[in-house]
mmCIF file of C-alpha atoms in Angstrom:
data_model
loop_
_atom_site.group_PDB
_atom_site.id
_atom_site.type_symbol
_atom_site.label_atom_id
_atom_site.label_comp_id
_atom_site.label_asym_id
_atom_site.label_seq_id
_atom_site.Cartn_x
_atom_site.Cartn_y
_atom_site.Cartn_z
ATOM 1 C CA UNK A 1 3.173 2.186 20.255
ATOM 2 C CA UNK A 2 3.462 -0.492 16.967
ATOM 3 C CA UNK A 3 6.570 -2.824 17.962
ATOM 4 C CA UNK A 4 6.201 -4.281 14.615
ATOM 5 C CA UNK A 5 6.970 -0.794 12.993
ATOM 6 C CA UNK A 6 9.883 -0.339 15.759
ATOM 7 C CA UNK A 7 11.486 -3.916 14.932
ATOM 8 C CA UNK A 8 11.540 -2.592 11.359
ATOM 9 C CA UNK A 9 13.508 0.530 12.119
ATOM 10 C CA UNK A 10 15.862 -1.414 13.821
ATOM 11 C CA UNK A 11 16.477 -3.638 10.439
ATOM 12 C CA UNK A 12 16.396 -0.477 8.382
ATOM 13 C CA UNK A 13 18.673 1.065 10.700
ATOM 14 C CA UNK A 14 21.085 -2.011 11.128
ATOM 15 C CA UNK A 15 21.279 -2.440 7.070
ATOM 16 C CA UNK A 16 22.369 -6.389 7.974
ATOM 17 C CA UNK A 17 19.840 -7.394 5.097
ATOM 18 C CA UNK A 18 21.298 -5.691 1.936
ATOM 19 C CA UNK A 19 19.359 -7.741 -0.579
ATOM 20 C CA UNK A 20 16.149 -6.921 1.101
ATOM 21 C CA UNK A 21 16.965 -3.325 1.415
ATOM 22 C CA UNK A 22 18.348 -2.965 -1.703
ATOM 23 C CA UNK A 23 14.732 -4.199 -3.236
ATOM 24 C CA UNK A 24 12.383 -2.164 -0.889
ATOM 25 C CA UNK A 25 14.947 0.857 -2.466
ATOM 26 C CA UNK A 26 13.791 -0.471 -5.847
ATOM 27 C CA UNK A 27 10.422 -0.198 -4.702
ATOM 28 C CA UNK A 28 10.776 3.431 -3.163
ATOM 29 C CA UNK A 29 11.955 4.424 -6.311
ATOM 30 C CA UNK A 30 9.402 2.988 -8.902
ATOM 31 C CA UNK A 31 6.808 5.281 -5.701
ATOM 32 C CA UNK A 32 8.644 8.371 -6.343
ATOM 33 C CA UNK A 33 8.632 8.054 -10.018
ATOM 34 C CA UNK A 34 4.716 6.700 -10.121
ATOM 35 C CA UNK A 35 3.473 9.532 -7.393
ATOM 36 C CA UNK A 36 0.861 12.132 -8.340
ATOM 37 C CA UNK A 37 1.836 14.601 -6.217
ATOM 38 C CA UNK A 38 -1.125 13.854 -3.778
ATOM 39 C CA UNK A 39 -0.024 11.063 -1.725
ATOM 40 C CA UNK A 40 3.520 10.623 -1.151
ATOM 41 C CA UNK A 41 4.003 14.348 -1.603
ATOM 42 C CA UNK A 42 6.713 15.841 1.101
ATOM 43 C CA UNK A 43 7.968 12.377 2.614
ATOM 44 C CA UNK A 44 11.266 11.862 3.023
ATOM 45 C CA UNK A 45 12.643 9.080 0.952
ATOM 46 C CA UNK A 46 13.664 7.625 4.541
ATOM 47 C CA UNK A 47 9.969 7.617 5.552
ATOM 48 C CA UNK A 48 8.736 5.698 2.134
ATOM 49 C CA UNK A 49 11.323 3.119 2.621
ATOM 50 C CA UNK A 50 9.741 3.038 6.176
ATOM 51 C CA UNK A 51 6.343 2.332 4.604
ATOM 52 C CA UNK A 52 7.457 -0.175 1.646
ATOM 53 C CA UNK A 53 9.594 -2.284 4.310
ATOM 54 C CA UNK A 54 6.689 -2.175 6.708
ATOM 55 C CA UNK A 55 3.992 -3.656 4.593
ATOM 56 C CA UNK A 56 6.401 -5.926 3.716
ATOM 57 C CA UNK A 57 6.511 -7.146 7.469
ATOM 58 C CA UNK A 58 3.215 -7.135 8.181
ATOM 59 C CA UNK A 59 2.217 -8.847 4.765
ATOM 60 C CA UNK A 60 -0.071 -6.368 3.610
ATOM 61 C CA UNK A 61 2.625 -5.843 0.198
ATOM 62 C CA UNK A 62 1.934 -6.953 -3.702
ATOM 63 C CA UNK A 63 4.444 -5.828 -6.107
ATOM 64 C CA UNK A 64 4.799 -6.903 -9.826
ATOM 65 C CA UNK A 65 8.072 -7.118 -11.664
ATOM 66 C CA UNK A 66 9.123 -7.730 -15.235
ATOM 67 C CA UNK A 67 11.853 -10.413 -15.833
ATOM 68 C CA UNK A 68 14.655 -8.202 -15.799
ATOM 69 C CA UNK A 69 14.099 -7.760 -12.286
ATOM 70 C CA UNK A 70 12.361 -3.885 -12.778
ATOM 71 C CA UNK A 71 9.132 -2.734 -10.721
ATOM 72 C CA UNK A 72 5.724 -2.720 -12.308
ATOM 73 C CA UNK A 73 3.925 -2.261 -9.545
ATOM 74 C CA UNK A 74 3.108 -1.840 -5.710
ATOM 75 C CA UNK A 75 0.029 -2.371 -3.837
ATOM 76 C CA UNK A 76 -0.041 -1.686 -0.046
ATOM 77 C CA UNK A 77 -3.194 -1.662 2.696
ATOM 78 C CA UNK A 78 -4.142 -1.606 6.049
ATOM 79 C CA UNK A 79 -6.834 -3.994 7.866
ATOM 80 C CA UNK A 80 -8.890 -1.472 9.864
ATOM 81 C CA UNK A 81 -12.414 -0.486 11.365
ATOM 82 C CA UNK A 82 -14.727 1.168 8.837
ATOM 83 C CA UNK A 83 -13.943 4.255 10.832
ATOM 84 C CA UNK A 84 -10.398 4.402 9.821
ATOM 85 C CA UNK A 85 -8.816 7.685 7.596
ATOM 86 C CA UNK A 86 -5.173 9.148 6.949
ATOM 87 C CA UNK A 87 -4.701 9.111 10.137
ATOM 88 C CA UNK A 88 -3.914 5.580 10.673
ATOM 89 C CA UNK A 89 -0.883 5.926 7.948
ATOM 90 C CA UNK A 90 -0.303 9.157 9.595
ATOM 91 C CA UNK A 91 0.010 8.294 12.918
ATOM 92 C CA UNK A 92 1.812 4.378 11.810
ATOM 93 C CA UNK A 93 -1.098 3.093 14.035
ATOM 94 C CA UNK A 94 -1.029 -1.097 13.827
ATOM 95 C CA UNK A 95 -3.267 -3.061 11.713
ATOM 96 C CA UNK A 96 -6.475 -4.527 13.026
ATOM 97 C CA UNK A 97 -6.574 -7.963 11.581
ATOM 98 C CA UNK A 98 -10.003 -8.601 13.195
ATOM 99 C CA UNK A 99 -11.371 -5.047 11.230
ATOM 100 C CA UNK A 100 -14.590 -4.872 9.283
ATOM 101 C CA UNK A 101 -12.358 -2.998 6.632
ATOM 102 C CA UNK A 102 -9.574 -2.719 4.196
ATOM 103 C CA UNK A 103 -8.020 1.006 3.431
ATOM 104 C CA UNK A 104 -6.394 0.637 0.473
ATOM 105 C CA UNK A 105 -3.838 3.117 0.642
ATOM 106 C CA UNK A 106 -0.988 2.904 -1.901
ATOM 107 C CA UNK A 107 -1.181 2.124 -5.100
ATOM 108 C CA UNK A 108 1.256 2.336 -8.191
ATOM 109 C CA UNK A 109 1.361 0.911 -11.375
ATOM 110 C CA UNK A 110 2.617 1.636 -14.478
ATOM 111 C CA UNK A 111 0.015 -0.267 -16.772
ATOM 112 C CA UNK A 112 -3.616 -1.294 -16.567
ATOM 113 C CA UNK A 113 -2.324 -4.909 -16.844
ATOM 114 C CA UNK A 114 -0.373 -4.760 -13.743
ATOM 115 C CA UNK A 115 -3.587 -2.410 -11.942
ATOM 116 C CA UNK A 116 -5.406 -5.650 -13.106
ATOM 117 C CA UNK A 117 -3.117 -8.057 -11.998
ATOM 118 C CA UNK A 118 -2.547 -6.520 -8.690
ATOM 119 C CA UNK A 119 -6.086 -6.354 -8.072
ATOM 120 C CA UNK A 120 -6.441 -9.742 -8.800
ATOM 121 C CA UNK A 121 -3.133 -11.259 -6.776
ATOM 122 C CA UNK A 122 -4.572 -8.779 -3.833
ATOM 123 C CA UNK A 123 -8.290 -10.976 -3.984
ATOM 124 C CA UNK A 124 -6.000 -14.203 -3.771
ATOM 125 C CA UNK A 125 -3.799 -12.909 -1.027
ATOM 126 C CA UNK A 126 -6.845 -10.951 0.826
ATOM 127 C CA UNK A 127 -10.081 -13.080 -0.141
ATOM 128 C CA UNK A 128 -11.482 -11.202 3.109
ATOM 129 C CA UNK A 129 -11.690 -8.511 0.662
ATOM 130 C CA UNK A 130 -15.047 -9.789 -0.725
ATOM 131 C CA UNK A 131 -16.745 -9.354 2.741
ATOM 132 C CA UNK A 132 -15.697 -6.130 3.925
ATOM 133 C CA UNK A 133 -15.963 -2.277 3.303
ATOM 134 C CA UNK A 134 -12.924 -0.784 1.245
ATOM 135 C CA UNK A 135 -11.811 2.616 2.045
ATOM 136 C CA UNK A 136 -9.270 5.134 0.518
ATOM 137 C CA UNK A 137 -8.533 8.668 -0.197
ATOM 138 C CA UNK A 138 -8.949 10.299 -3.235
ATOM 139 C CA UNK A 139 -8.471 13.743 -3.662
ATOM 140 C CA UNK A 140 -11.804 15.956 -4.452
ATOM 141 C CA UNK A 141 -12.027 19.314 -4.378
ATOM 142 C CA UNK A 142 -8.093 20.156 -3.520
ATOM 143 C CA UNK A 143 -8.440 18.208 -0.446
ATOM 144 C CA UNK A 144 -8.031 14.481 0.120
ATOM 145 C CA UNK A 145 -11.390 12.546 1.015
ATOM 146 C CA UNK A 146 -12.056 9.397 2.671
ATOM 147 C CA UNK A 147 -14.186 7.123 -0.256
ATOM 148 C CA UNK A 148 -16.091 3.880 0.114
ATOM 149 C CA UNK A 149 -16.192 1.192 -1.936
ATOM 150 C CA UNK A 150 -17.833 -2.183 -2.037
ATOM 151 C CA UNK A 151 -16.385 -5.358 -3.717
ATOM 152 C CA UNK A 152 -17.882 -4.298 -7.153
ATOM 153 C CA UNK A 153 -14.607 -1.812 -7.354
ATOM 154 C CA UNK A 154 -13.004 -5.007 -7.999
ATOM 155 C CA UNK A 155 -15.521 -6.415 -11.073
ATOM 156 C CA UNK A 156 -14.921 -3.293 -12.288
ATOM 157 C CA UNK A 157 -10.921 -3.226 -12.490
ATOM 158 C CA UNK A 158 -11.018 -7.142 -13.838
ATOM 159 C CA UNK A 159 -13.300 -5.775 -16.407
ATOM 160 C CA UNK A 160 -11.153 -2.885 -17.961
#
């Protein structure tokens, strides 16, 4: 049971916050237009707008924006136990803020200066980051894989 994730159906559900849901919409919509094909593939639009307003509650949300108001960018994650895979966003299984890990597990933008600045609003936000193991899925072989990474991912980004 995640009461946090139940307390946002209820919102969702209610619609009593139209600006809010109006923006995690935005945001739904920059996913569907930025997804590969490999992540969000098959979810209902009902279930994304699930996941954007979600990590919204629980903080774990970076987005960019132009000044006209339009979405450059979203960046969502889970603090977990090194041990953690898909199924934690499968199974909408609540975050373990006292985790050795981060699974980084959504992540669109529509530049390398937004990647870049996401990455670096995401160190200022998370600066846990720096001390613990980063996991996502990347898809190898036709299948998605669980991947490691260690802080140097984020040198890396900065550096591009």
């Amino acid at each position: 049971m995640n009461p946090l994730l139940q307390s946002v159906q209820i919102a969702l559900k209610n619609a009593e916050q139209k600006e809010a849901i109006d923006f995690i919409n935005k945001v739904v919509e920059f996913c569907i237009e930025h997804e590969n094909g490999k992540v969000l593939s098959g979810w209902p639009e009902d279930r994304i707008q699930l996941l954007v307003a979600y990590h919204m509650a629980k903080n774990t949300f970076i987005f960019e924006q132009d000044e006209e108001g339009n979405i450059q960018g979203v960046f969502m994650w889970y603090n977990c136990n090194e041990d953690a895979d898909w199924n934690l966003v499968k199974d909408w299984k609540s975050d373990n803020s006292e985790g050795n890990a981060i699974f980084m597990a959504f992540l669109f933008a529509d530049s390398t200066e937004t990647f870049k600045k996401m990455t670096n609003d995401f160190i200022i936000k998370c600066p846990e980051v720096m001390q613990k193991q980063l996991l996502g899925i990347r898809y190898r072989n036709q299948k998605p894989t669980k991947v490691e990474y260690t802080p140097k991912l984020f040198n890396r980004i900065l550096s591009i």
